[in-house]
Amino acid sequence: MAQEKIRAVFMRGGTSKGVVFRAEDLPADPAARDRLFLAVMGSPDPNGRQLDGMGGGISSLSKVCIVGPPSRPDADVDYTFGQVSVREASVDYSGNCGNMSSAIGPFSVDEGIVRATGRQATVRIHNTNTRKIIVARFDLEGDRAAVDGDFVLDGVAGSGAPIRLDFTDPGGAKTGRLLPTGRPVDVLEVAGVGRIRASLVDAANPCVFVAASDLGCDGSEAPDALERDRELLARLEAVRQAASVAMGLAPDLERARAIPSVPKVAMVASPRPTTTLSGRTLAPGDMDIAVRMISMGQPHRAVPLTGAMCLAVATRIEGSLPHELAARPARPDADIRIAHASGVTVVNASVTRNGASGADAGFKAEYATVYRTARRLFEGHVLYRRSGLAA
């Protein structure tokens, strides 16, 4: 049977990779579109490798992005993110990917969707998953996004041109509230775990933060070690599901199991000696907080960008677990250095408090700012099996 093809660009965005499509090229029917994405990425694959598609066998390498005309006047483009399951026939649109967000501005300029001149481009991106605006700023080389530069991003070899991403008003990206329960810390009743303290925060993406020590960990474990500890992963998944219900993302645990991408679940710890995947040793003075984050049931090799932003915001919320465990900053506006398995991600965030009580205990996330790099890896047409489009 003949193969089909569709125009696409394969891009690295931050520490993720994905296939980027133009909205005009995709089927209008959402079910047909999802079948196309699964066929392109090589899912579902019971072997977990996606060898017959563009996916890389782990969640950070199994992503799709859709870019099209803006649906609101304060944006230049609409961007929809899809997390393609490796082993299951599902595409999850319940959250955004901050890393792939860094690829959208350069893609839009290089494709001619957004016209930019001069030395720097500014692209206002409407993320349809969260209904939030992301402002991307990056240098230009002629009429295309710059690629070469001296910005080093831990988890990515070499260096590149920096892309600044400003996530404005990131609170309530999915639930409509920065603190969905109205409290900086909750005690969850979790089957198989018992009572456990957790901070449930929704900024850029919903996340549940637990102290690594409360699960018998220290927050410096290697991803491979976490992946082998199936009992720990099962407990973390139970925590995630309980948090999903508590945050109002799912009505019950059964439905929470069906939306595995949110909330992301993370173990956090105070600064401590850590060895990265490259063998580099991080001292406690190199970080403000340590994290090990799980997404789609898999330990991340580098903290997801939206997870890093949510954690940065959480460290600014008095009474939360991340605020309790993080090193105290020298200045209120100091950068927040988040240690993860691949190195350190630097984020800035601003949280204000008006002294009121109520839904978010008086806290408001003003912004979160990060720097990434991105690169176009392949452009043209991606081929997929017509038989893969069968329901």
Coordinates of N, CA and C in Angstrom, one line a residue, residues 8-11 17-19 21 37-43 49-57 61-64 377-378 381-384:
A8 N 5.9 19.1 7.0 CA 6.2 19.1 8.4 C 7.7 19.6 8.6
V9 N 7.9 20.0 9.8 CA 9.3 20.4 10.2 C 9.6 19.6 11.5
F10 N 10.7 19.0 11.6 CA 11.2 18.3 12.8 C 12.1 19.2 13.5
M11 N 11.8 19.6 14.8 CA 12.5 20.6 15.5 C 12.9 20.1 16.9
K17 N 12.1 17.2 21.5 CA 12.0 17.2 20.1 C 10.6 16.9 19.7
G18 N 10.1 17.5 18.5 CA 8.8 17.2 18.1 C 8.6 17.5 16.6
V19 N 7.5 17.1 16.0 CA 7.1 17.3 14.7 C 6.2 18.5 14.7
F21 N 3.6 21.0 12.6 CA 2.7 21.0 11.4 C 2.1 22.4 11.3
F37 N -1.3 11.8 13.6 CA -0.2 12.0 14.5 C 0.4 10.7 15.0
L38 N -0.5 9.7 15.4 CA 0.0 8.4 15.8 C 0.8 7.7 14.8
A39 N 0.3 7.8 13.5 CA 1.0 7.1 12.4 C 2.3 7.7 12.2
V40 N 2.4 9.1 12.2 CA 3.7 9.8 12.0 C 4.7 9.4 13.1
M41 N 4.2 9.4 14.3 CA 5.2 9.2 15.5 C 5.5 7.7 15.7
G42 N 4.8 6.8 15.1 CA 5.1 5.4 15.3 C 4.4 4.8 16.6
S43 N 3.2 5.3 16.9 CA 2.5 4.9 18.1 C 1.2 4.3 17.7
R49 N 9.6 1.9 21.6 CA 10.7 2.5 20.9 C 10.3 3.4 19.8
Q50 N 9.1 3.3 19.2 CA 8.6 4.1 18.1 C 9.6 4.0 16.9
L51 N 10.1 2.8 16.7 CA 11.1 2.7 15.6 C 10.5 2.9 14.2
D52 N 9.2 2.8 14.1 CA 8.6 2.9 12.8 C 7.9 4.3 12.6
G53 N 8.5 5.3 13.3 CA 8.0 6.6 13.2 C 9.0 7.6 13.7
M54 N 8.6 8.9 13.9 CA 9.5 9.9 14.3 C 9.7 10.1 15.8
G55 N 9.0 9.3 16.6 CA 9.1 9.4 18.0 C 10.4 8.8 18.5
G56 N 10.8 9.1 19.7 CA 12.1 8.6 20.2 C 11.9 7.7 21.4
G57 N 10.7 7.2 21.7 CA 10.5 6.2 22.7 C 10.4 6.7 24.1
L61 N 10.4 13.1 23.6 CA 10.7 12.9 22.2 C 9.5 12.4 21.4
S62 N 8.3 12.6 22.0 CA 7.1 12.1 21.3 C 6.1 13.2 21.4
K63 N 6.3 14.3 20.6 CA 5.5 15.5 20.7 C 5.1 16.0 19.3
V64 N 4.0 16.6 19.2 CA 3.6 17.3 18.0 C 3.1 18.7 18.3
L377 N 15.6 20.8 12.5 CA 16.5 19.7 12.2 C 16.2 19.1 10.8
F378 N 15.0 19.2 10.4 CA 14.6 18.6 9.1 C 13.3 19.4 8.7
H381 N 8.7 16.8 3.9 CA 7.5 16.0 4.1 C 7.8 14.8 5.0
V382 N 6.9 14.5 5.9 CA 7.1 13.3 6.7 C 6.1 12.2 6.1
L383 N 6.6 11.0 5.9 CA 5.9 9.9 5.4 C 5.2 9.1 6.5
Y384 N 4.1 8.5 6.2 CA 3.4 7.7 7.1 C 2.6 6.6 6.4

